[in-house]
Coordinates of C-alpha atoms and ligand atoms in Angstrom, one line a residue:
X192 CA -12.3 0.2 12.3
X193 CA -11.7 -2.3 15.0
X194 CA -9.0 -2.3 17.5
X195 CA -7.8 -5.6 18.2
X196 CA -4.8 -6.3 21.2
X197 CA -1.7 -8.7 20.1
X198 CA -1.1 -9.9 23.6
X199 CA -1.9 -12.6 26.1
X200 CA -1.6 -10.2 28.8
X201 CA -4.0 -9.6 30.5
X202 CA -3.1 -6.6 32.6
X203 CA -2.3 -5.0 29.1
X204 CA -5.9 -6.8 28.0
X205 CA -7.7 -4.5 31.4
X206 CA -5.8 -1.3 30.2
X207 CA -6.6 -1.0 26.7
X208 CA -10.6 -2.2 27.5
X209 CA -10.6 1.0 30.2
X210 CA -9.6 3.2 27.6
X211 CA -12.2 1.7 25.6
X212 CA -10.0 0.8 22.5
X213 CA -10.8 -2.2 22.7
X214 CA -12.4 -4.6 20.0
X215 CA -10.8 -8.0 20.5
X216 CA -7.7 -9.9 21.3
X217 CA -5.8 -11.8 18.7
X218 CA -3.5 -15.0 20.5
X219 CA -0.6 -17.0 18.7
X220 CA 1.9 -19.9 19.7
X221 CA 4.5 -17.2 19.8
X222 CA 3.1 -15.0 22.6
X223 CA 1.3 -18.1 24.0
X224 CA 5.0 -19.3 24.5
X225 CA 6.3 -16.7 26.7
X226 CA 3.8 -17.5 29.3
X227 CA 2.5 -21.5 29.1
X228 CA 4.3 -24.2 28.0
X229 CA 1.4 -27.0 28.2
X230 CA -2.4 -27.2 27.1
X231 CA -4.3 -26.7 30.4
X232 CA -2.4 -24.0 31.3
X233 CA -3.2 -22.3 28.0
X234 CA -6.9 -23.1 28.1
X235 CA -6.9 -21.4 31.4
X236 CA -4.9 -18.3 30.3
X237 CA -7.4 -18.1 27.4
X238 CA -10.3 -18.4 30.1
X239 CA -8.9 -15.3 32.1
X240 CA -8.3 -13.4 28.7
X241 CA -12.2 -13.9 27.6
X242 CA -13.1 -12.6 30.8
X243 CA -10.8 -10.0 30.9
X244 CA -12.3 -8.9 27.1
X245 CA -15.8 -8.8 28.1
X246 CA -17.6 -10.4 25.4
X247 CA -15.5 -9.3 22.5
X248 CA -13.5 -11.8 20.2
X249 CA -10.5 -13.8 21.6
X250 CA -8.3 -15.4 18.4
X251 CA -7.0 -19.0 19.8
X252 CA -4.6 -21.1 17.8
X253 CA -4.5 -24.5 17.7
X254 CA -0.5 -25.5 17.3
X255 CA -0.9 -28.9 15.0
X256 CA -1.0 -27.9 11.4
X257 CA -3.0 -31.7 10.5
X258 CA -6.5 -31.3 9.9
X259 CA -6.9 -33.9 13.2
X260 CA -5.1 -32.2 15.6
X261 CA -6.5 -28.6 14.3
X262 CA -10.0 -30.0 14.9
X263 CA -9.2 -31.1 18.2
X264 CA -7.6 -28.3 19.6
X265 CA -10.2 -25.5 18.1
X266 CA -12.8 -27.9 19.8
X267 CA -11.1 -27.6 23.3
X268 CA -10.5 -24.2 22.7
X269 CA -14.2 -23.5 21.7
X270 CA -15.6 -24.9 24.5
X271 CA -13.7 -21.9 26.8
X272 CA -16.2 -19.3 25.8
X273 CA -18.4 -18.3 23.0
X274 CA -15.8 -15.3 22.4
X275 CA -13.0 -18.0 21.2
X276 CA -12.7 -17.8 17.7
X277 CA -10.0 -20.5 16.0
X278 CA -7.1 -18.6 14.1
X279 CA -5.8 -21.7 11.6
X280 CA -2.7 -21.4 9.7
X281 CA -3.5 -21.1 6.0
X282 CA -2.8 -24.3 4.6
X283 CA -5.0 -26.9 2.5
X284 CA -5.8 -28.7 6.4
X285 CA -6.2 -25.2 7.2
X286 CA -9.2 -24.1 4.8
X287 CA -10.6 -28.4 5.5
X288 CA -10.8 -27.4 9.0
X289 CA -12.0 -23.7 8.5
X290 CA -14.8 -25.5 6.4
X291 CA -15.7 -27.8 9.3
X292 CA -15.8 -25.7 12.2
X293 CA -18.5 -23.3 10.1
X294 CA -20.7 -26.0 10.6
X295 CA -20.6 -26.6 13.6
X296 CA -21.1 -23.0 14.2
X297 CA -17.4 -22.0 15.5
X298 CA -16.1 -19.0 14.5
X299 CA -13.0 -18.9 12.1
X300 CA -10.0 -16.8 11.4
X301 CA -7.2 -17.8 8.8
X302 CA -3.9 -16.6 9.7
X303 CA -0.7 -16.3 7.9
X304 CA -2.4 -14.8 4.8
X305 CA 0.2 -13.1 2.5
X306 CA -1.2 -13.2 -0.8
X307 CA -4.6 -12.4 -2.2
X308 CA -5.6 -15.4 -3.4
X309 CA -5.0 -17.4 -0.1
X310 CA -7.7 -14.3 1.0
X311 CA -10.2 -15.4 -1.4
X312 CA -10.2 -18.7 -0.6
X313 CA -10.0 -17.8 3.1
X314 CA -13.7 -15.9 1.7
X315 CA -15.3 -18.8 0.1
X316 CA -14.6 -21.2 2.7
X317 CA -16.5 -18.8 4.8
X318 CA -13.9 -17.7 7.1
X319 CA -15.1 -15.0 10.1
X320 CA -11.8 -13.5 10.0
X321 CA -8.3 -13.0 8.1
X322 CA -5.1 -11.6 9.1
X323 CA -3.2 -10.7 6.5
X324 CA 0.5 -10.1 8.2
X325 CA 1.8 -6.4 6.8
X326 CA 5.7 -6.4 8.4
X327 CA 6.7 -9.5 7.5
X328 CA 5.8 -8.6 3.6
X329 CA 7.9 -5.8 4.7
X330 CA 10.8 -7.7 6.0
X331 CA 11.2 -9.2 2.4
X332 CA 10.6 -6.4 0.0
X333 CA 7.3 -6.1 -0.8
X334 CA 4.9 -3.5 0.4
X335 CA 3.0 -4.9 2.8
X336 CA 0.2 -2.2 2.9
X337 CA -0.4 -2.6 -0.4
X338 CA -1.7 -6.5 -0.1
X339 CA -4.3 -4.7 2.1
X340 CA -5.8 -2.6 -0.7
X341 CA -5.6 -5.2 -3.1
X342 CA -8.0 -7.8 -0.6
X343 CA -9.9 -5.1 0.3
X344 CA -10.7 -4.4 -3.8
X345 CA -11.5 -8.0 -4.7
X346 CA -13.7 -8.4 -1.5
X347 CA -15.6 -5.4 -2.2
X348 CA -16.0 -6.9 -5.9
X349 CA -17.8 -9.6 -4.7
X350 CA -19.4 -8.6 -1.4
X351 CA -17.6 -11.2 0.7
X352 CA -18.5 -11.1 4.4
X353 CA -15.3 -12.5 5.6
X354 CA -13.7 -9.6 7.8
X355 CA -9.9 -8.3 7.7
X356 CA -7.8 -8.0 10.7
X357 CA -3.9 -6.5 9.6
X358 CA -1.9 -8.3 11.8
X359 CA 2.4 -8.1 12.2
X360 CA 1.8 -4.2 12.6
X361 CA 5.1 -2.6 13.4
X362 CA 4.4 1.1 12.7
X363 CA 1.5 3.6 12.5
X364 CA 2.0 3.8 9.1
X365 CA 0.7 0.3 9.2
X366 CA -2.4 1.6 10.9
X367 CA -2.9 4.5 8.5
X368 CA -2.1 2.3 5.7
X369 CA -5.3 -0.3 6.6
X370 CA -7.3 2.1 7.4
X371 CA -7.0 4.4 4.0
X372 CA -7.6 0.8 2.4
X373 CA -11.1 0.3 4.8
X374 CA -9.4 -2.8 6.8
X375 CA -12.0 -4.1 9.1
X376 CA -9.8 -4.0 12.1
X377 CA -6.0 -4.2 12.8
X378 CA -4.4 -6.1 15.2
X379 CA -1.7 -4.5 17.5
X380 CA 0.9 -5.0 20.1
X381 CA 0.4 -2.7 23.4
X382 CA 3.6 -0.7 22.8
X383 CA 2.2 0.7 20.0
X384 CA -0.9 1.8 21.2
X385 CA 0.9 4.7 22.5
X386 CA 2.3 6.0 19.5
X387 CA -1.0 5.6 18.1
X388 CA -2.3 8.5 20.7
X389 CA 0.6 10.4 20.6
X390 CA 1.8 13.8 18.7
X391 CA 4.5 15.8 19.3
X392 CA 2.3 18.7 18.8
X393 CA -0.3 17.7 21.6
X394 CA 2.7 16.6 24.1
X395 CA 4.3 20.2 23.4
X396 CA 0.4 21.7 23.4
X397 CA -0.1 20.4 26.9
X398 CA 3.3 21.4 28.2
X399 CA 2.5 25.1 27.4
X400 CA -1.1 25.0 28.9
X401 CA 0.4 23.4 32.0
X402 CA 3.0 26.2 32.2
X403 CA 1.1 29.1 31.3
X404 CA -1.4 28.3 34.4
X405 CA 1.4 28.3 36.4
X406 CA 2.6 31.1 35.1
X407 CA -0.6 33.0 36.2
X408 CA -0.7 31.5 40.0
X409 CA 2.6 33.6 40.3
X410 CA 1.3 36.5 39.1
Ligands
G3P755 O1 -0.5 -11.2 14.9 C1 0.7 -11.7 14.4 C2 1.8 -10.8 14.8 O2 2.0 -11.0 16.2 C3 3.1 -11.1 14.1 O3 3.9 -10.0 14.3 O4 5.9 -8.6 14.2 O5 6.0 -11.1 14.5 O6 5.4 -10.2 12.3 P1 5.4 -10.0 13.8

């Protein structure tokens, strides 16, 4: 399973790539938002986050939802560095420009996936990537998780190469979740990368060694 960083930051990019978690970055308007507000200023954020990545995937999405101004965007974006990969909102324009961009040999994610059918036809249209988004199936009732197994069933049925990335992950159980369904990667902010290390166990464990060497120096 593949470790992917929800964050334009790139001092949080350089921490989680020394700890050598990392397996790529996954961008959106949202984040984007809290640091740019115009288009060269993204496209140079995204520069310093592909460098700060070293050669793994960097997710980019373009902001227009029309097929047009998807196109153009995911062509600026593309010409950054061979690590962008466009992440287009599932939509008919969506898939059109998902279809497009395969031929001229871009790399595609769909995001905003929620159902398993929007994943299939993610799949046929030869996506790279999806991101199926877990918590915010969560926030209305359903079990997010569970979308997970159900993709990862009907890919395996017909040996679709398209590749999973669970994205709106709140919790480990998220984490656990995709992975006991075989997600090909989840996507994560960096405050949880913590609590995906941690145990109270080991933190107790440590305490104890720590104090028991002590404990002999004043013997
Ligand atoms: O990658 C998408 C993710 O950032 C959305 O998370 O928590 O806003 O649903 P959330």
């Amino acid at each position: 399973m593949k470790i992917f960083l929800d964050s334009v930051d790139v001092a949080e990019i350089n921490q989680i790539r020394e700890m050598g978690l990392l397996g790529g970055i996954t961008t959106n308007p949202s984040l984007m938002s809290k640091k740019v507000s115009e288009l060269s200023a993204q496209k140079k954020l995204l520069a310093e986050i592909c460098k700060a990545a070293k050669g793994v995937d960097v997710l980019a999405e373009p902001i227009s939802p029309e097929y047009d101004g998807i196109m153009k965007e995911a062509l600026e974006f593309a010409k950054i560095s061979p690590q962008i990969v466009a992440k287009i909102a599932m939509s008919p324009d969506g898939i059109k420009a998902v279809s497009a961009l395969k031929k001229k040999k871009i790399k595609t994610a769909l995001t905003l996936v929620f159902s398993p059918l929007q994943a299939v036809s993610a799949a046929v249209a030869g996506a790279n990537y999806i991101c199926p988004f877990v918590g915010r199936l969560d926030d209305i009732g359903q079990n997010g998780v569970d979308l997970i197994g159900e993709i990862m069933g009907i890919y395996k049925n017909y040996g679709f190469k398209t590749k999973v990335i669970v994205a709106s992950i709140r919790n480990n159980n998220h984490i656990l979740g995709s992975a006991k369904h075989g997600a090909h990667s989840v996507t994560i902010p960096f405050k949880l990368v913590n609590e995906l290390l941690r145990h109270d166990l080991t933190d107790a464990g440590i305490k104890k060694f720590i104090e028991d060497w002590e404990k002999a120096k004043t013997k």
